[in-house]
PDB file of C-alpha atoms in Angstrom:
ATOM      1  CA  MET X 167      80.094 -14.075  19.310  1.00 97.00           C
ATOM      2  CA  THR X 168      77.438 -16.634  19.396  1.00 98.00           C
ATOM      3  CA  LEU X 169      78.220 -20.608  20.003  1.00 98.00           C
ATOM      4  CA  ILE X 170      75.841 -22.779  19.283  1.00 98.00           C
ATOM      5  CA  VAL X 171      76.728 -26.344  20.411  1.00 98.00           C
ATOM      6  CA  GLY X 172      74.659 -29.366  18.900  1.00 98.00           C
ATOM      7  CA  LEU X 173      75.370 -32.915  20.904  1.00 98.00           C
ATOM      8  CA  GLY X 174      75.622 -36.332  19.101  1.00 97.00           C
ATOM      9  CA  ASN X 175      78.055 -38.957  18.735  1.00 97.00           C
ATOM     10  CA  PRO X 176      80.303 -38.687  15.673  1.00 96.00           C
ATOM     11  CA  THR X 177      80.415 -41.594  12.694  1.00 94.00           C
ATOM     12  CA  LYS X 178      77.982 -42.924  10.704  1.00 95.00           C
ATOM     13  CA  GLN X 179      76.718 -45.737  13.315  1.00 95.00           C
ATOM     14  CA  TYR X 180      74.888 -42.885  15.508  1.00 96.00           C
ATOM     15  CA  GLU X 181      73.941 -40.930  12.713  1.00 94.00           C
ATOM     16  CA  ASN X 182      70.279 -41.002  12.385  1.00 94.00           C
ATOM     17  CA  THR X 183      70.146 -41.370  16.893  1.00 96.00           C
ATOM     18  CA  ARG X 184      67.874 -40.501  18.767  1.00 96.00           C
ATOM     19  CA  HIS X 185      71.123 -39.256  21.030  1.00 95.00           C
ATOM     20  CA  ASN X 186      71.800 -37.714  17.704  1.00 97.00           C
ATOM     21  CA  VAL X 187      69.219 -34.568  17.278  1.00 98.00           C
ATOM     22  CA  GLY X 188      72.023 -31.998  18.531  1.00 98.00           C
ATOM     23  CA  PHE X 189      73.774 -33.040  15.544  1.00 98.00           C
ATOM     24  CA  MET X 190      70.483 -32.804  12.887  1.00 98.00           C
ATOM     25  CA  LEU X 191      69.716 -29.567  14.248  1.00 98.00           C
ATOM     26  CA  ILE X 192      73.605 -28.339  13.642  1.00 98.00           C
ATOM     27  CA  ASP X 193      73.435 -29.567   9.953  1.00 97.00           C
ATOM     28  CA  LEU X 194      70.268 -27.803   9.109  1.00 96.00           C
ATOM     29  CA  LEU X 195      71.214 -24.334  10.915  1.00 97.00           C
ATOM     30  CA  LYS X 196      74.502 -24.365   9.291  1.00 96.00           C
ATOM     31  CA  ASP X 197      74.581 -23.116   5.076  1.00 92.00           C
ATOM     32  CA  ASP X 198      77.150 -22.017   2.153  1.00 92.00           C
ATOM     33  CA  ASN X 199      77.803 -18.933   4.238  1.00 95.00           C
ATOM     34  CA  PHE X 200      79.720 -21.004   6.787  1.00 97.00           C
ATOM     35  CA  LEU X 201      83.130 -21.454   6.890  1.00 97.00           C
ATOM     36  CA  ASP X 202      84.310 -25.107   7.961  1.00 97.00           C
ATOM     37  CA  VAL X 203      86.989 -23.868  11.497  1.00 97.00           C
ATOM     38  CA  SER X 204      87.245 -26.678  12.391  1.00 96.00           C
ATOM     39  CA  SER X 205      90.704 -27.953  13.734  1.00 95.00           C
ATOM     40  CA  ALA X 206      92.059 -30.826  15.986  1.00 97.00           C
ATOM     41  CA  LYS X 207      92.250 -28.713  18.828  1.00 97.00           C
ATOM     42  CA  PHE X 208      88.835 -27.779  19.188  1.00 98.00           C
ATOM     43  CA  GLN X 209      88.001 -31.428  19.355  1.00 98.00           C
ATOM     44  CA  GLY X 210      85.136 -31.253  16.598  1.00 98.00           C
ATOM     45  CA  GLU X 211      83.196 -29.720  13.618  1.00 98.00           C
ATOM     46  CA  LEU X 212      83.301 -25.790  14.028  1.00 98.00           C
ATOM     47  CA  PHE X 213      81.921 -23.967  11.487  1.00 98.00           C
ATOM     48  CA  LYS X 214      81.776 -19.746  11.517  1.00 98.00           C
ATOM     49  CA  TYR X 215      79.527 -17.222  10.450  1.00 97.00           C
ATOM     50  CA  GLY X 216      80.385 -14.042  10.822  1.00 97.00           C
ATOM     51  CA  LYS X 217      79.887 -13.608  15.094  1.00 97.00           C
ATOM     52  CA  ILE X 218      77.782 -17.253  15.392  1.00 98.00           C
ATOM     53  CA  LEU X 219      79.878 -21.012  15.474  1.00 98.00           C
ATOM     54  CA  LEU X 220      78.646 -23.662  15.481  1.00 98.00           C
ATOM     55  CA  LEU X 221      79.551 -26.846  16.599  1.00 98.00           C
ATOM     56  CA  LYS X 222      79.615 -30.549  16.322  1.00 98.00           C
ATOM     57  CA  PRO X 223      82.012 -32.179  19.590  1.00 98.00           C
ATOM     58  CA  THR X 224      83.363 -35.495  18.079  1.00 97.00           C
ATOM     59  CA  THR X 225      84.548 -36.340  21.179  1.00 96.00           C
ATOM     60  CA  PHE X 226      81.280 -38.903  21.770  1.00 94.00           C
ATOM     61  CA  MET X 227      79.155 -37.418  23.996  1.00 95.00           C
ATOM     62  CA  ASN X 228      80.119 -38.126  27.267  1.00 95.00           C
ATOM     63  CA  LEU X 229      83.190 -35.969  26.944  1.00 98.00           C
ATOM     64  CA  SER X 230      81.364 -33.159  24.535  1.00 98.00           C
ATOM     65  CA  GLY X 231      82.447 -31.172  26.908  1.00 98.00           C
ATOM     66  CA  ASN X 232      86.132 -31.345  25.959  1.00 98.00           C
ATOM     67  CA  SER X 233      85.314 -29.777  22.355  1.00 98.00           C
ATOM     68  CA  VAL X 234      83.031 -26.906  24.180  1.00 98.00           C
ATOM     69  CA  LYS X 235      85.899 -25.769  26.674  1.00 98.00           C
ATOM     70  CA  ALA X 236      88.798 -25.988  24.011  1.00 98.00           C
ATOM     71  CA  VAL X 237      86.542 -23.399  22.119  1.00 98.00           C
ATOM     72  CA  ASN X 238      84.906 -21.607  24.845  1.00 98.00           C
ATOM     73  CA  ASP X 239      88.761 -20.843  25.458  1.00 98.00           C
ATOM     74  CA  PHE X 240      89.615 -19.867  22.954  1.00 98.00           C
ATOM     75  CA  TYR X 241      86.881 -17.625  20.440  1.00 98.00           C
ATOM     76  CA  LYS X 242      85.317 -16.527  23.942  1.00 98.00           C
ATOM     77  CA  PRO X 243      81.364 -16.643  23.177  1.00 98.00           C
ATOM     78  CA  LYS X 244      79.546 -14.023  24.764  1.00 98.00           C
ATOM     79  CA  ARG X 245      76.825 -16.763  24.754  1.00 98.00           C
ATOM     80  CA  ILE X 246      76.469 -20.221  24.447  1.00 98.00           C
ATOM     81  CA  ILE X 247      73.660 -22.174  23.580  1.00 98.00           C
ATOM     82  CA  VAL X 248      73.818 -26.231  23.371  1.00 98.00           C
ATOM     83  CA  VAL X 249      71.140 -28.516  21.738  1.00 98.00           C
ATOM     84  CA  HIS X 250      70.480 -31.920  23.075  1.00 98.00           C
ATOM     85  CA  ASP X 251      68.166 -34.977  23.121  1.00 97.00           C
ATOM     86  CA  ASP X 252      66.163 -35.657  26.213  1.00 96.00           C
ATOM     87  CA  LEU X 253      64.684 -38.661  28.060  1.00 94.00           C
ATOM     88  CA  ASP X 254      62.539 -36.935  30.191  1.00 93.00           C
ATOM     89  CA  LEU X 255      60.268 -35.094  28.158  1.00 96.00           C
ATOM     90  CA  GLY X 256      57.728 -37.047  25.865  1.00 95.00           C
ATOM     91  CA  PHE X 257      58.847 -36.871  22.005  1.00 96.00           C
ATOM     92  CA  GLY X 258      58.038 -33.929  20.173  1.00 96.00           C
ATOM     93  CA  VAL X 259      57.920 -31.804  23.278  1.00 97.00           C
ATOM     94  CA  VAL X 260      60.588 -28.513  23.169  1.00 98.00           C
ATOM     95  CA  ARG X 261      62.244 -27.000  26.091  1.00 97.00           C
ATOM     96  CA  PHE X 262      64.149 -23.813  26.650  1.00 97.00           C
ATOM     97  CA  LYS X 263      65.914 -22.879  29.982  1.00 96.00           C
ATOM     98  CA  LYS X 264      69.008 -21.013  31.193  1.00 97.00           C
ATOM     99  CA  GLY X 265      71.057 -23.240  33.899  1.00 94.00           C
ATOM    100  CA  GLY X 266      70.190 -26.201  35.991  1.00 91.00           C
ATOM    101  CA  SER X 267      70.759 -29.593  36.958  1.00 91.00           C
ATOM    102  CA  SER X 268      72.128 -32.113  34.332  1.00 90.00           C
ATOM    103  CA  GLY X 269      68.679 -34.371  34.503  1.00 89.00           C
ATOM    104  CA  GLY X 270      70.722 -37.116  34.390  1.00 88.00           C
ATOM    105  CA  HIS X 271      72.539 -35.920  30.618  1.00 94.00           C
ATOM    106  CA  ASN X 272      76.150 -37.143  30.123  1.00 95.00           C
ATOM    107  CA  GLY X 273      76.513 -34.669  27.443  1.00 96.00           C
ATOM    108  CA  ILE X 274      75.377 -31.857  29.633  1.00 97.00           C
ATOM    109  CA  LYS X 275      77.342 -33.734  32.682  1.00 97.00           C
ATOM    110  CA  SER X 276      80.660 -32.899  30.743  1.00 98.00           C
ATOM    111  CA  ILE X 277      79.779 -29.341  29.955  1.00 98.00           C
ATOM    112  CA  ASP X 278      78.976 -28.664  33.453  1.00 98.00           C
ATOM    113  CA  ASN X 279      82.214 -29.861  34.686  1.00 97.00           C
ATOM    114  CA  LEU X 280      84.229 -27.734  32.162  1.00 98.00           C
ATOM    115  CA  ILE X 281      82.360 -24.586  31.914  1.00 98.00           C
ATOM    116  CA  GLY X 282      79.601 -24.944  34.602  1.00 97.00           C
ATOM    117  CA  ASN X 283      76.156 -24.131  33.538  1.00 97.00           C
ATOM    118  CA  ASP X 284      75.782 -20.399  32.902  1.00 96.00           C
ATOM    119  CA  TYR X 285      74.242 -21.562  29.240  1.00 98.00           C
ATOM    120  CA  GLU X 286      71.071 -21.431  27.348  1.00 98.00           C
ATOM    121  CA  ARG X 287      69.389 -24.960  26.316  1.00 97.00           C
ATOM    122  CA  VAL X 288      67.553 -26.470  23.778  1.00 98.00           C
ATOM    123  CA  ARG X 289      65.891 -29.426  25.188  1.00 97.00           C
ATOM    124  CA  ILE X 290      63.903 -31.903  22.293  1.00 98.00           C
ATOM    125  CA  GLY X 291      61.683 -34.475  23.624  1.00 97.00           C
ATOM    126  CA  ILE X 292      62.498 -38.035  23.021  1.00 96.00           C
ATOM    127  CA  GLY X 293      60.637 -39.729  25.361  1.00 93.00           C
ATOM    128  CA  LYS X 294      61.391 -43.054  27.410  1.00 89.00           C
ATOM    129  CA  LYS X 295      61.072 -46.364  26.355  1.00 87.00           C
ATOM    130  CA  GLY X 296      63.217 -49.125  28.226  1.00 84.00           C
ATOM    131  CA  ASN X 297      66.713 -49.069  28.529  1.00 88.00           C
ATOM    132  CA  ALA X 298      67.708 -44.974  28.613  1.00 89.00           C
ATOM    133  CA  ALA X 299      71.291 -45.874  26.857  1.00 88.00           C
ATOM    134  CA  ASN X 300      69.972 -48.342  23.708  1.00 91.00           C
ATOM    135  CA  PHE X 301      66.328 -45.760  23.363  1.00 93.00           C
ATOM    136  CA  VAL X 302      68.883 -42.955  22.876  1.00 93.00           C
ATOM    137  CA  LEU X 303      71.400 -44.440  20.721  1.00 94.00           C
ATOM    138  CA  GLY X 304      68.175 -46.087  18.529  1.00 94.00           C
ATOM    139  CA  GLU X 305      67.254 -45.166  15.234  1.00 95.00           C
ATOM    140  CA  PHE X 306      64.067 -43.018  15.157  1.00 94.00           C
ATOM    141  CA  SER X 307      60.468 -44.933  13.996  1.00 93.00           C
ATOM    142  CA  ASP X 308      59.565 -44.115  10.931  1.00 94.00           C
ATOM    143  CA  ASN X 309      56.224 -42.805  13.063  1.00 93.00           C
ATOM    144  CA  GLU X 310      58.995 -40.814  14.981  1.00 95.00           C
ATOM    145  CA  LYS X 311      60.772 -39.722  11.753  1.00 95.00           C
ATOM    146  CA  THR X 312      57.321 -38.571   9.912  1.00 95.00           C
ATOM    147  CA  HIS X 313      57.103 -35.766  12.937  1.00 96.00           C
ATOM    148  CA  LEU X 314      60.906 -35.480  13.332  1.00 96.00           C
ATOM    149  CA  ASP X 315      61.843 -32.530  10.445  1.00 95.00           C
ATOM    150  CA  GLU X 316      59.113 -30.789  11.248  1.00 96.00           C
ATOM    151  CA  ILE X 317      60.607 -30.219  15.025  1.00 97.00           C
ATOM    152  CA  LEU X 318      63.761 -29.204  13.822  1.00 98.00           C
ATOM    153  CA  SER X 319      62.675 -27.130  12.096  1.00 97.00           C
ATOM    154  CA  HIS X 320      60.746 -25.900  15.236  1.00 98.00           C
ATOM    155  CA  CYS X 321      63.599 -25.117  16.596  1.00 98.00           C
ATOM    156  CA  LYS X 322      65.683 -23.638  13.571  1.00 98.00           C
ATOM    157  CA  ASN X 323      63.639 -21.072  13.732  1.00 98.00           C
ATOM    158  CA  ALA X 324      63.507 -20.619  17.184  1.00 98.00           C
ATOM    159  CA  ILE X 325      67.357 -20.752  17.823  1.00 97.00           C
ATOM    160  CA  ILE X 326      66.814 -17.817  14.794  1.00 97.00           C
ATOM    161  CA  GLU X 327      65.212 -15.524  17.049  1.00 97.00           C
ATOM    162  CA  LEU X 328      66.743 -16.830  19.528  1.00 97.00           C
ATOM    163  CA  LEU X 329      70.567 -14.929  18.578  1.00 97.00           C
ATOM    164  CA  GLU X 330      68.121 -11.498  19.010  1.00 96.00           C
ATOM    165  CA  SER X 331      65.806 -12.039  21.678  1.00 96.00           C
ATOM    166  CA  ASP X 332      66.125 -13.546  25.218  1.00 96.00           C
ATOM    167  CA  ILE X 333      65.868 -17.212  26.418  1.00 96.00           C
ATOM    168  CA  THR X 334      62.274 -16.350  28.705  1.00 96.00           C
ATOM    169  CA  THR X 335      60.843 -14.177  25.697  1.00 97.00           C
ATOM    170  CA  ILE X 336      62.062 -17.661  23.358  1.00 97.00           C
ATOM    171  CA  SER X 337      60.609 -19.973  25.423  1.00 97.00           C
ATOM    172  CA  ALA X 338      57.519 -18.474  26.102  1.00 97.00           C
ATOM    173  CA  LYS X 339      57.494 -18.006  22.181  1.00 97.00           C
ATOM    174  CA  PHE X 340      58.799 -21.638  20.842  1.00 97.00           C
ATOM    175  CA  SER X 341      58.338 -24.014  23.963  1.00 97.00           C
ATOM    176  CA  LEU X 342      56.037 -26.738  22.658  1.00 95.00           C
ATOM    177  CA  LYS X 343      54.422 -28.316  25.792  1.00 94.00           C
ATOM    178  CA  LYS X 344      52.453 -31.401  24.326  1.00 91.00           C
ATOM    179  CA  SER X 345      53.689 -34.782  23.430  1.00 91.00           C
ATOM    180  CA  ILE X 346      53.428 -36.224  19.861  1.00 90.00           C
ATOM    181  CA  GLN X 347      51.922 -39.909  20.573  1.00 82.00           C
ATOM    182  CA  ILE X 348      53.683 -42.023  18.436  1.00 76.00           C
TER     183      ILE X 348
END
C-alpha cells in the first residue's frame, strides 16, 4: 500500500494559498474511483482506491504529522510520498527526494517528529518574497496562476509514474530545475 499525503491547511480561507499546493495535487489525483474512508481518528480527509491512499490532513500544517501518523499506524503503508510547497525553490521548480531535513517547513517537521523522515517527497517550488509566513499563506498571483495548472499536472504525471518506479528514476525524468519568472 502507498500513502500519498498532500500538505495544506483546511478551510476555505486557505484554499488557494501557496501553502496548499499539496492539497491541490491530491484533488487532482483523486477521481471517482477513490472512496472516501475519512474518519475522525485519521484527522484528515482520506481516500482509498486499491492499494493507494490519498490524505489531506485537516490538522493545519504545523500538526500534519498527527494525521500522517494515525493513517500510518492503521494502514501500515509500505511507502509514503509527501507533496508540499518549498520556499527555497523558485516558483515552478519541482524536486524529488527521500529523507533529508525539513528545510524549516513546519508540516515536514511535524511528520519527521512523529514517524521519522524515511519517506519520499515531492517539493513544489513557490519562491520566496518578504515575510515567509505571510507569503505562504497568501494566494498565488495572477501570473503564477497562469502556470499553476501546468505545474500540478506535471507533478500528477510524476506521481503516477512514481507508483511504479523509484524516486531516483522519477527525479531524473521529472525534476524541473528552472524557475518560472513572474
